[in-house]
mmCIF file of C-alpha atoms in Angstrom:
data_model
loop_
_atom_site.group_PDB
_atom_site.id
_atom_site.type_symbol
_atom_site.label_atom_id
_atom_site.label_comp_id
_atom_site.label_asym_id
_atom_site.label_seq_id
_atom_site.Cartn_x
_atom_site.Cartn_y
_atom_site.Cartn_z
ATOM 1 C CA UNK A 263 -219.680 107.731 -222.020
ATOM 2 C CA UNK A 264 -217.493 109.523 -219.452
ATOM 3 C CA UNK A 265 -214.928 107.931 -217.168
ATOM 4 C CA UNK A 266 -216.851 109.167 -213.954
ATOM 5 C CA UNK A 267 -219.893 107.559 -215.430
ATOM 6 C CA UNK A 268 -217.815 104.009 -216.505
ATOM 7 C CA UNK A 269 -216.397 104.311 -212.935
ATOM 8 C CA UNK A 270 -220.093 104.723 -211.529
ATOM 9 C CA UNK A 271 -221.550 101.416 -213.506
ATOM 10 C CA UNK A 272 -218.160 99.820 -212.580
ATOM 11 C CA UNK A 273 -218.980 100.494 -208.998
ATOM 12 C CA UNK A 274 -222.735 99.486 -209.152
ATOM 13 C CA UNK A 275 -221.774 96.190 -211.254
ATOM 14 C CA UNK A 276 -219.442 95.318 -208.545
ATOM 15 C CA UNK A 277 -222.246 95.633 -205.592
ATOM 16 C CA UNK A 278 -224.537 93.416 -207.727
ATOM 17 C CA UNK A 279 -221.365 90.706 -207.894
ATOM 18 C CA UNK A 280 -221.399 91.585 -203.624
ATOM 19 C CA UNK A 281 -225.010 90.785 -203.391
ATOM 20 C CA UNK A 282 -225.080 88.071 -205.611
ATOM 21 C CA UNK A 283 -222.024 86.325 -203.812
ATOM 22 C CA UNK A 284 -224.200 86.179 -200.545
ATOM 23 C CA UNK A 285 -227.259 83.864 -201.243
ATOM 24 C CA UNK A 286 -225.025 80.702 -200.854
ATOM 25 C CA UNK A 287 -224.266 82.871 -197.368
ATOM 26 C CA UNK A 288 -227.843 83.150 -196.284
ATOM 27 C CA UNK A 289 -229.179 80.241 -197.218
ATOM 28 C CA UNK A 290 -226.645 78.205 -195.720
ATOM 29 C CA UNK A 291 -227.622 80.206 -192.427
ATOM 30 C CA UNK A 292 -231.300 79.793 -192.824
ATOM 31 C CA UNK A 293 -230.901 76.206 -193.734
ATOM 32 C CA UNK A 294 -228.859 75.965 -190.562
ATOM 33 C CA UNK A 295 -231.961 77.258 -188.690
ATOM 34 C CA UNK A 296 -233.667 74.265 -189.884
ATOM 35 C CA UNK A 297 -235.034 75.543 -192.824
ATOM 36 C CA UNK A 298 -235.036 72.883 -195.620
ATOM 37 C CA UNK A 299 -233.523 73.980 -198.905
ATOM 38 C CA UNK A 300 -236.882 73.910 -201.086
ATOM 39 C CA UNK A 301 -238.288 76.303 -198.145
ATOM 40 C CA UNK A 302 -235.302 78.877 -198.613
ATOM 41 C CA UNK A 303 -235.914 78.599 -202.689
ATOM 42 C CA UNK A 304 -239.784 79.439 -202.114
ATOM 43 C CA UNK A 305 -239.452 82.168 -199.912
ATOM 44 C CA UNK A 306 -237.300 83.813 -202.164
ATOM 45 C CA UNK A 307 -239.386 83.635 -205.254
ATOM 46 C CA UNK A 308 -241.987 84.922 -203.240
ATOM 47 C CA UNK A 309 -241.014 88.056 -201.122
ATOM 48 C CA UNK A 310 -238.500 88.607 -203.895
ATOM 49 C CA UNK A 311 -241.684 88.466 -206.628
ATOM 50 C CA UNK A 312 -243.422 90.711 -203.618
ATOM 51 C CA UNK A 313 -240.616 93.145 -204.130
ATOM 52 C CA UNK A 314 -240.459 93.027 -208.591
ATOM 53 C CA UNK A 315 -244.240 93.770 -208.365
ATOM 54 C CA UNK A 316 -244.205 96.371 -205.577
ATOM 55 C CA UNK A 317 -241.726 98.139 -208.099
ATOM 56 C CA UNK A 318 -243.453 97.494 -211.506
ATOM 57 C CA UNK A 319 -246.744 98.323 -210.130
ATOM 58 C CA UNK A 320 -244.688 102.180 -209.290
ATOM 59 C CA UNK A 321 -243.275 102.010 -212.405
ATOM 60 C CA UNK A 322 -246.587 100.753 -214.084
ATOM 61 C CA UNK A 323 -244.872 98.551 -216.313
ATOM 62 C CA UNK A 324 -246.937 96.577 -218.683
ATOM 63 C CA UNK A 325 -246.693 92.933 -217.961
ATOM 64 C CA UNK A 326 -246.232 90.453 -220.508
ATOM 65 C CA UNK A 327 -249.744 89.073 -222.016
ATOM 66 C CA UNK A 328 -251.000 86.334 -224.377
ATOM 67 C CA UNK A 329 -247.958 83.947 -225.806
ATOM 68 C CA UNK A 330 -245.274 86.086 -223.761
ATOM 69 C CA UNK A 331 -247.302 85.543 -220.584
ATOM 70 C CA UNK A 332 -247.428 81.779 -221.336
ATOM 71 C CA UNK A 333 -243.726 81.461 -221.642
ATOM 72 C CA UNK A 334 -243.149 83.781 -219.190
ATOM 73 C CA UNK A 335 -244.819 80.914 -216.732
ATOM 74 C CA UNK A 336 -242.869 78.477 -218.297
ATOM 75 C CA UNK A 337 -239.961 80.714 -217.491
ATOM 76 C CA UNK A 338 -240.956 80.789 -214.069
ATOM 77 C CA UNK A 339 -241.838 77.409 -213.498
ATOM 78 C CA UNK A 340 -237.922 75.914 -215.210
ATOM 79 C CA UNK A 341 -235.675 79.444 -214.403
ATOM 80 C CA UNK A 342 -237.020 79.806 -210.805
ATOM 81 C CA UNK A 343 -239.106 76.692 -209.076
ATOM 82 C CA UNK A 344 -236.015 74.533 -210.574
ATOM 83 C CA UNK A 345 -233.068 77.052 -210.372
ATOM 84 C CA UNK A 346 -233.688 78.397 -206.905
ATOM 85 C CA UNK A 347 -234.570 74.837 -205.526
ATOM 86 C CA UNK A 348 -231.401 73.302 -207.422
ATOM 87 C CA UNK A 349 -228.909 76.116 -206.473
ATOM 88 C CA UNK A 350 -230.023 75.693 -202.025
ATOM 89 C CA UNK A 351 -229.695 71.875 -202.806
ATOM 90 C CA UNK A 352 -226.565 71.934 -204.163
ATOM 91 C CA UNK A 353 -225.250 74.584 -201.373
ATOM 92 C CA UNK A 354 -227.029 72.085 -198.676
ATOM 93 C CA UNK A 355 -224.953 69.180 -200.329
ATOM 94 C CA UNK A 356 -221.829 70.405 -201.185
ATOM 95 C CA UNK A 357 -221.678 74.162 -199.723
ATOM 96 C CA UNK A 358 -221.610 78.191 -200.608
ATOM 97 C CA UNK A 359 -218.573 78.036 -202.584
ATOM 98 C CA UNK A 360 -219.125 75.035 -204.853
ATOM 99 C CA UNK A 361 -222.698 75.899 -205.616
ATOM 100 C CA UNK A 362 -221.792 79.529 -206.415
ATOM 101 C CA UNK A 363 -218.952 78.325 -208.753
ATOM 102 C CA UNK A 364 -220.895 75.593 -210.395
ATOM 103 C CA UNK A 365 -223.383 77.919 -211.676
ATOM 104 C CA UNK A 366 -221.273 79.727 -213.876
ATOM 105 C CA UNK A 367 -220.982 76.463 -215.858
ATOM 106 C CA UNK A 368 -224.280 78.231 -217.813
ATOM 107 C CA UNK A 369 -222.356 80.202 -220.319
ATOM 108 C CA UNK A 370 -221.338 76.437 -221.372
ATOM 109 C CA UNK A 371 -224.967 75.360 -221.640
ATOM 110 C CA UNK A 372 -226.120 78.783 -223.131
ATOM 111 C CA UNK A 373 -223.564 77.578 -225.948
ATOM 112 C CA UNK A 374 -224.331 73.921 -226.129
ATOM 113 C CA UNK A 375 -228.180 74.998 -226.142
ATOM 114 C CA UNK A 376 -227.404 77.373 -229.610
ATOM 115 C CA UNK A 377 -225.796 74.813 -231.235
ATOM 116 C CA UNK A 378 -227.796 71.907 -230.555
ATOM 117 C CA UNK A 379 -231.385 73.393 -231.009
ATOM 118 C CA UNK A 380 -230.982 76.761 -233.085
ATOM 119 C CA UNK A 381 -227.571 75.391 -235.623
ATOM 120 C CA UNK A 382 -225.460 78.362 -234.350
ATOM 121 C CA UNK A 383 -221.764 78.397 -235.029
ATOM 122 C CA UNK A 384 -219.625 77.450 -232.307
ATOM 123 C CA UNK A 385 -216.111 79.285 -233.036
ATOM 124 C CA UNK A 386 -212.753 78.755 -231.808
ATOM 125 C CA UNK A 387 -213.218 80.507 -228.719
ATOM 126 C CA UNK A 388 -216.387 79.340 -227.915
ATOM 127 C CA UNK A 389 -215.292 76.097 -228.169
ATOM 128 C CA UNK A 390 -212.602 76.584 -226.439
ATOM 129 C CA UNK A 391 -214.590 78.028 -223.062
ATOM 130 C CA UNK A 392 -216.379 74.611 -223.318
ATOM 131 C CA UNK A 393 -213.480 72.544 -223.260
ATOM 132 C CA UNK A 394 -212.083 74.564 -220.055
ATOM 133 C CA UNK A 395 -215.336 74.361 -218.403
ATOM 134 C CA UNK A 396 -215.664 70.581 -218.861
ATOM 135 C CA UNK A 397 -212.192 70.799 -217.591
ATOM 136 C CA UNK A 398 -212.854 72.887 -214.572
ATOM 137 C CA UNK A 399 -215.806 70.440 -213.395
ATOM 138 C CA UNK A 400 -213.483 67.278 -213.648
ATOM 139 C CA UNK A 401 -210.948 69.125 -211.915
ATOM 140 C CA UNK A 402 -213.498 70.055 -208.746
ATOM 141 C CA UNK A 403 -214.711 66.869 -209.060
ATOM 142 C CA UNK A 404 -211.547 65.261 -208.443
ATOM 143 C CA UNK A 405 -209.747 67.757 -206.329
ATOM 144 C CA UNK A 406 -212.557 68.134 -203.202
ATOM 145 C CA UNK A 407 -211.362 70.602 -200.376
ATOM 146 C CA UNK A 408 -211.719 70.872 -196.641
ATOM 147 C CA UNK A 409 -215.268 71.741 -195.662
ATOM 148 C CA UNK A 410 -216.588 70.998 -199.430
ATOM 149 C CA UNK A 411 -218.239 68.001 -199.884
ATOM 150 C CA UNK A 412 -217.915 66.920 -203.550
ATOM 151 C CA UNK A 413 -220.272 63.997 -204.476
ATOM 152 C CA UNK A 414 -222.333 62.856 -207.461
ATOM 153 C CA UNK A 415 -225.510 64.891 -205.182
ATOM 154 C CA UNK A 416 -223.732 68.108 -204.765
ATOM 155 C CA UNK A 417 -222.286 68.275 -208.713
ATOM 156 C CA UNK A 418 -225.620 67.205 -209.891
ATOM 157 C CA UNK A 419 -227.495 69.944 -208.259
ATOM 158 C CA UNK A 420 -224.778 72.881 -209.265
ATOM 159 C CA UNK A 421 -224.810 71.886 -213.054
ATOM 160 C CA UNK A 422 -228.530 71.469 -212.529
ATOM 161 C CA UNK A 423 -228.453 75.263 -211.093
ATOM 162 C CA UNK A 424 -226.066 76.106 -214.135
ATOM 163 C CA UNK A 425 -228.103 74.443 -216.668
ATOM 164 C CA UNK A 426 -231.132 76.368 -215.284
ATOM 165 C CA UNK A 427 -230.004 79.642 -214.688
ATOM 166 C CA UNK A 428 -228.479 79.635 -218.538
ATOM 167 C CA UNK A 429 -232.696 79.648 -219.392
ATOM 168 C CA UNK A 430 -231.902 83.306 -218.502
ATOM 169 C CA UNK A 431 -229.712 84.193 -221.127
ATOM 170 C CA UNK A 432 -232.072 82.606 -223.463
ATOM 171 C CA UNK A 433 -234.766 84.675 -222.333
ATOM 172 C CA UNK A 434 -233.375 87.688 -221.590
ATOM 173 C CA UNK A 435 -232.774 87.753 -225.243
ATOM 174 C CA UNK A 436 -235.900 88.078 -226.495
ATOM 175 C CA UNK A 437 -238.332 89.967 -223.390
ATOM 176 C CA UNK A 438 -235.607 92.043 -221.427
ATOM 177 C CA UNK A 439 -235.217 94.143 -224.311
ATOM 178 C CA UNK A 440 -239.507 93.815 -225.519
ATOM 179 C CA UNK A 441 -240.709 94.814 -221.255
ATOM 180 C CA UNK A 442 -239.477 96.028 -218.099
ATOM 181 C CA UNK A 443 -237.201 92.945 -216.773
ATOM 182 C CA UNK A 444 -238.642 93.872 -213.446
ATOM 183 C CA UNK A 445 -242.876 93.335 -214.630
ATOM 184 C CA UNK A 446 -241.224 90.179 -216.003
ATOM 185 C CA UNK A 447 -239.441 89.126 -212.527
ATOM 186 C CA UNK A 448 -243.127 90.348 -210.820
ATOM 187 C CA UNK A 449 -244.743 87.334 -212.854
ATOM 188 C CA UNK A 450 -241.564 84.810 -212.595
ATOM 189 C CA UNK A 451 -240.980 85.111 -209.698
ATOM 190 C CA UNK A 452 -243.997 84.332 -208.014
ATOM 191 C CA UNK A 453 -244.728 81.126 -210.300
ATOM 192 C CA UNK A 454 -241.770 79.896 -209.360
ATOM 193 C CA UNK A 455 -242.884 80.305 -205.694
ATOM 194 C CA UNK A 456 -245.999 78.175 -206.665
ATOM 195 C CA UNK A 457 -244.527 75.316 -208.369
ATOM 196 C CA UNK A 458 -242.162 74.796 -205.478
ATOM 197 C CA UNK A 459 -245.037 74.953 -203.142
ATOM 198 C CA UNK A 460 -246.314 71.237 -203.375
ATOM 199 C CA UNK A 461 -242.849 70.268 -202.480
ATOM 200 C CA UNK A 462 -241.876 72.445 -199.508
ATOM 201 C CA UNK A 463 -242.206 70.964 -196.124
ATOM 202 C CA UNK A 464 -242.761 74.543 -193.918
ATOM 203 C CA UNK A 465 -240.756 74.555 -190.739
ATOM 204 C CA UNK A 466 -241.172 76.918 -187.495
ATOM 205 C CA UNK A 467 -239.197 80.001 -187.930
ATOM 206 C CA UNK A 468 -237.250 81.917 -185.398
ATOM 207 C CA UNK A 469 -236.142 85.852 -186.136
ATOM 208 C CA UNK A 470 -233.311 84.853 -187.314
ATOM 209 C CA UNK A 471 -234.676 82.608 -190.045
ATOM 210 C CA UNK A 472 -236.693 85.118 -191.219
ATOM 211 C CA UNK A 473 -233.985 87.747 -191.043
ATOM 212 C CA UNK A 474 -232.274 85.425 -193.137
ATOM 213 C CA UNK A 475 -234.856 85.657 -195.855
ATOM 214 C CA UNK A 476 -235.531 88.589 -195.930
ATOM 215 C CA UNK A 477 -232.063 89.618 -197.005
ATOM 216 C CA UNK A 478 -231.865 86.552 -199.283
ATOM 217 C CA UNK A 479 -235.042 88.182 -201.014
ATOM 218 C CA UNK A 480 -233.982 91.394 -200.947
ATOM 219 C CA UNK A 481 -230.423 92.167 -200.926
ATOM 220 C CA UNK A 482 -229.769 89.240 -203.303
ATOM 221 C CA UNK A 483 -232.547 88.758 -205.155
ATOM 222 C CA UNK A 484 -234.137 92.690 -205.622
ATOM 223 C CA UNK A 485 -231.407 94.825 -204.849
ATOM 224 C CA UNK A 486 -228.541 93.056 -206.811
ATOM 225 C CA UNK A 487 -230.909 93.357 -210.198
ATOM 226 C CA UNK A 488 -231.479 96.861 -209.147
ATOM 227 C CA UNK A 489 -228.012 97.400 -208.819
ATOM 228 C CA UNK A 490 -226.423 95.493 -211.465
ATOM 229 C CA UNK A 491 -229.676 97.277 -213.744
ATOM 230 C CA UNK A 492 -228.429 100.540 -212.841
ATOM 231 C CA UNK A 493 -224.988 99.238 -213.574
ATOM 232 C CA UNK A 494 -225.664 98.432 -217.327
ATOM 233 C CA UNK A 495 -226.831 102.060 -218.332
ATOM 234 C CA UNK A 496 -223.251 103.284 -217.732
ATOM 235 C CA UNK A 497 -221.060 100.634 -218.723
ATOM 236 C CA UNK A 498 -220.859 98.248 -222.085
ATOM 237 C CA UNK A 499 -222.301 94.686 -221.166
ATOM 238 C CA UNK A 500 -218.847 92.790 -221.724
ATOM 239 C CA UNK A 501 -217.578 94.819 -219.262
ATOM 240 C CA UNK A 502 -220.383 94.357 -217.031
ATOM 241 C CA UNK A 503 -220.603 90.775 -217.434
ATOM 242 C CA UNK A 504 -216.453 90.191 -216.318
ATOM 243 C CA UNK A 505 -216.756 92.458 -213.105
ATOM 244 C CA UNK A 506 -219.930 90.157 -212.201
ATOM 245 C CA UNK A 507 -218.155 87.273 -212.434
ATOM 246 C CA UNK A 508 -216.245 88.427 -209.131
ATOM 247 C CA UNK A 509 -219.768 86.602 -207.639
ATOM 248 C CA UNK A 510 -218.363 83.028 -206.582
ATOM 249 C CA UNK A 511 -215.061 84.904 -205.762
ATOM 250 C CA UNK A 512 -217.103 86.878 -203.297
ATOM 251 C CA UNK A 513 -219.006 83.885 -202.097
ATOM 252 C CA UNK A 514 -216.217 81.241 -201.903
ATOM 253 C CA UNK A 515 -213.891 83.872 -199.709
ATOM 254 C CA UNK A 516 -216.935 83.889 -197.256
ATOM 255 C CA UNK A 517 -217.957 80.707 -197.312
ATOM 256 C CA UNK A 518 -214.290 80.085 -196.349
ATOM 257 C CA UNK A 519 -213.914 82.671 -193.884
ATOM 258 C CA UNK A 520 -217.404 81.682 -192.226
ATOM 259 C CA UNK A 521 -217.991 77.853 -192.988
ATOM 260 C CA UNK A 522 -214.588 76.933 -193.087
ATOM 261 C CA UNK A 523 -214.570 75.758 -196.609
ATOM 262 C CA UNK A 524 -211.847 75.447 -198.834
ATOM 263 C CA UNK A 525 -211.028 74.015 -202.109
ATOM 264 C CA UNK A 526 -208.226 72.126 -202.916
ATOM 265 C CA UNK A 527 -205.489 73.644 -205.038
ATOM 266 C CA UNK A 528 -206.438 71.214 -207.774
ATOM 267 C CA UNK A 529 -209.848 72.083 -207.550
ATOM 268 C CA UNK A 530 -209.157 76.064 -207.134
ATOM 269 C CA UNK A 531 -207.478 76.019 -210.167
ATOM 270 C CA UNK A 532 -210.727 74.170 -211.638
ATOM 271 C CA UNK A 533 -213.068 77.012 -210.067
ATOM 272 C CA UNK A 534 -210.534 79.575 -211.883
ATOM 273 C CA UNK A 535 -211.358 77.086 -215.306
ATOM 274 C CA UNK A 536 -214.580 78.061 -215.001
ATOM 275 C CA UNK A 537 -214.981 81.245 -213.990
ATOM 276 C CA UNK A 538 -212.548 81.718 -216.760
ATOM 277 C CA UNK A 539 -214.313 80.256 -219.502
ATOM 278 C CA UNK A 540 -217.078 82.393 -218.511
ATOM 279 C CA UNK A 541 -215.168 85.658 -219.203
ATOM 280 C CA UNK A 542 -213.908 84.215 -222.311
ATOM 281 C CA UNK A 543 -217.575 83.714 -223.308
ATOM 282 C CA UNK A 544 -218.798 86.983 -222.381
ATOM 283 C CA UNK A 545 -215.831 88.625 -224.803
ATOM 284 C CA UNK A 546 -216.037 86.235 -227.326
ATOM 285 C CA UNK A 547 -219.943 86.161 -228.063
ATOM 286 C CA UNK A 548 -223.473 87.406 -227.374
ATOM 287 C CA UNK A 549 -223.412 85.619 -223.957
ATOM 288 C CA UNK A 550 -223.664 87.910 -220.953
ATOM 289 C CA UNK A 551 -224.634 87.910 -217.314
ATOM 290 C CA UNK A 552 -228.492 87.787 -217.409
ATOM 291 C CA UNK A 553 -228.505 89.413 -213.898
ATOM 292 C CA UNK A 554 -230.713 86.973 -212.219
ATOM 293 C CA UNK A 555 -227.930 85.692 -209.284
#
């Protein structure tokens, strides 16, 4: 692999983190046009499902069938209807920058997960991560901020977002490699958009609701996976995986600079705990960013 190519994936890794970084953004600006949070999560899965399929159907990618259609669903129905809704509750109850770090607790659960249901090893290391990301939550819990509202509600959604979006690393590691990730986001995505839809309570939209949306679903949603997709064909996953976790870096320095919030230094040096144990997980093991943001 060249250097101008490393430099190239480094580059396109780095707009996925971008992307990424600005859902909290938009769906705390949607939400503020009265949207409720389960609304944001469903429109989302669906124009952003709109967008996977438009794109499988031009790269007619075969779509998963039989058992791997049926888990697929299942998939959709815990890694999207629950993820999306969890990760706009927990940015409704405790705000962009909390949510965005709290859901890099998954690494943690991808770990837990291995060891609990499939006997793998935890090693030193991995071990380790777990101990500073149990560390990092007490430390947010305790710590708070100015404009970050840290409650049982708001930590209970962002591990429930964390524990959710970790289904992704499970997954990915048996179907992103057997189809097309995007044929498998085109199916997802959109049964994620109907199991949400008995509990969404649709509100008038203005323009700049649906503006809002629209760049939740694609900039975040279609465009980071493209990105960070594109990304992964010229750099090493490890690598990958670290300059992604710039995401809640990206979102909490917003969030900050537009909402006014800000962590404590206690709990800053918790959000650096986690994030943290995250990189030590993606150099330590098989655990990578599953690019689903």
């Amino acid at each position: 692999m060249s250097f101008k190519s490393a430099q190239n994936g480094a580059g396109w890794v780095l707009l996925a983190a971008f992307l990424w970084g600005l859902l909290g953004i938009f769906g705390k600006f949607a939400q503020a046009q009265g949207l409720g949070p389960l609304e944001v999560a469903f429109w989302r899965a669906l124009l952003g499902g709109a967008c996977f399929a438009l794109s499988a159907g031009l790269r007619r990618s075969r779509l998963p069938r039989g058992r791997d259609l049926l888990l697929t669903i299942l998939f959709g129905l815990a890694g999207v209807s629950i993820f999306y809704g969890s990760y706009q509750l927990a940015v409704r109850a405790g705000g962009a920058s909390l949510a965005s770090v709290l859901l890099y607790t998954a690494p943690a659960f991808v770990a837990l997960s291995g060891w609990l249901f499939w006997k793998e090893r935890l090693g030193p290391r991995e071990l380790g991560a777990v101990v500073l990301t149990l560390g990092g939550v007490a430390l947010i819990s305790l710590g708070g901020g100015s404009g970050v509202q840290v409650s049982a509600l708001s930590l209970g959604w962002g591990l429930t977002a964390g524990l959710t979006y970790s289904l992704y690393y499970l997954y990915g590691r048996v179907f992103f490699e057997r189809y097309d990730p995007q044929a498998l986001y085109a199916v997802a995505l959109p049964v994620g958009a109907l199991g949400l839809l008995p509990f969404v309570p649709f509100a008038a939209k203005t323009s700049v609701a649906w503006f809002n949306l629209g760049c939740i679903a694609l900039l975040c949603t279609f465009a980071a996976y493209t990105a960070y997709s594109l990304g992964l064909r010229r750099l090493n996953p490890t690598r990958a995986s670290v300059i992604a976790s710039l995401e809640p870096v990206v979102a909490s320095v917003l969030a900050a600079l537009l909402f006014a919030e800000r962590l404590s230094p206690p709990a800053l040096f918790g959000a650096a705990l986690v994030i943290g144990a995250a990189l030590l997980f993606s150099t330590a093991s098989k655990v990578q960013h599953p690019a689903a943001g």
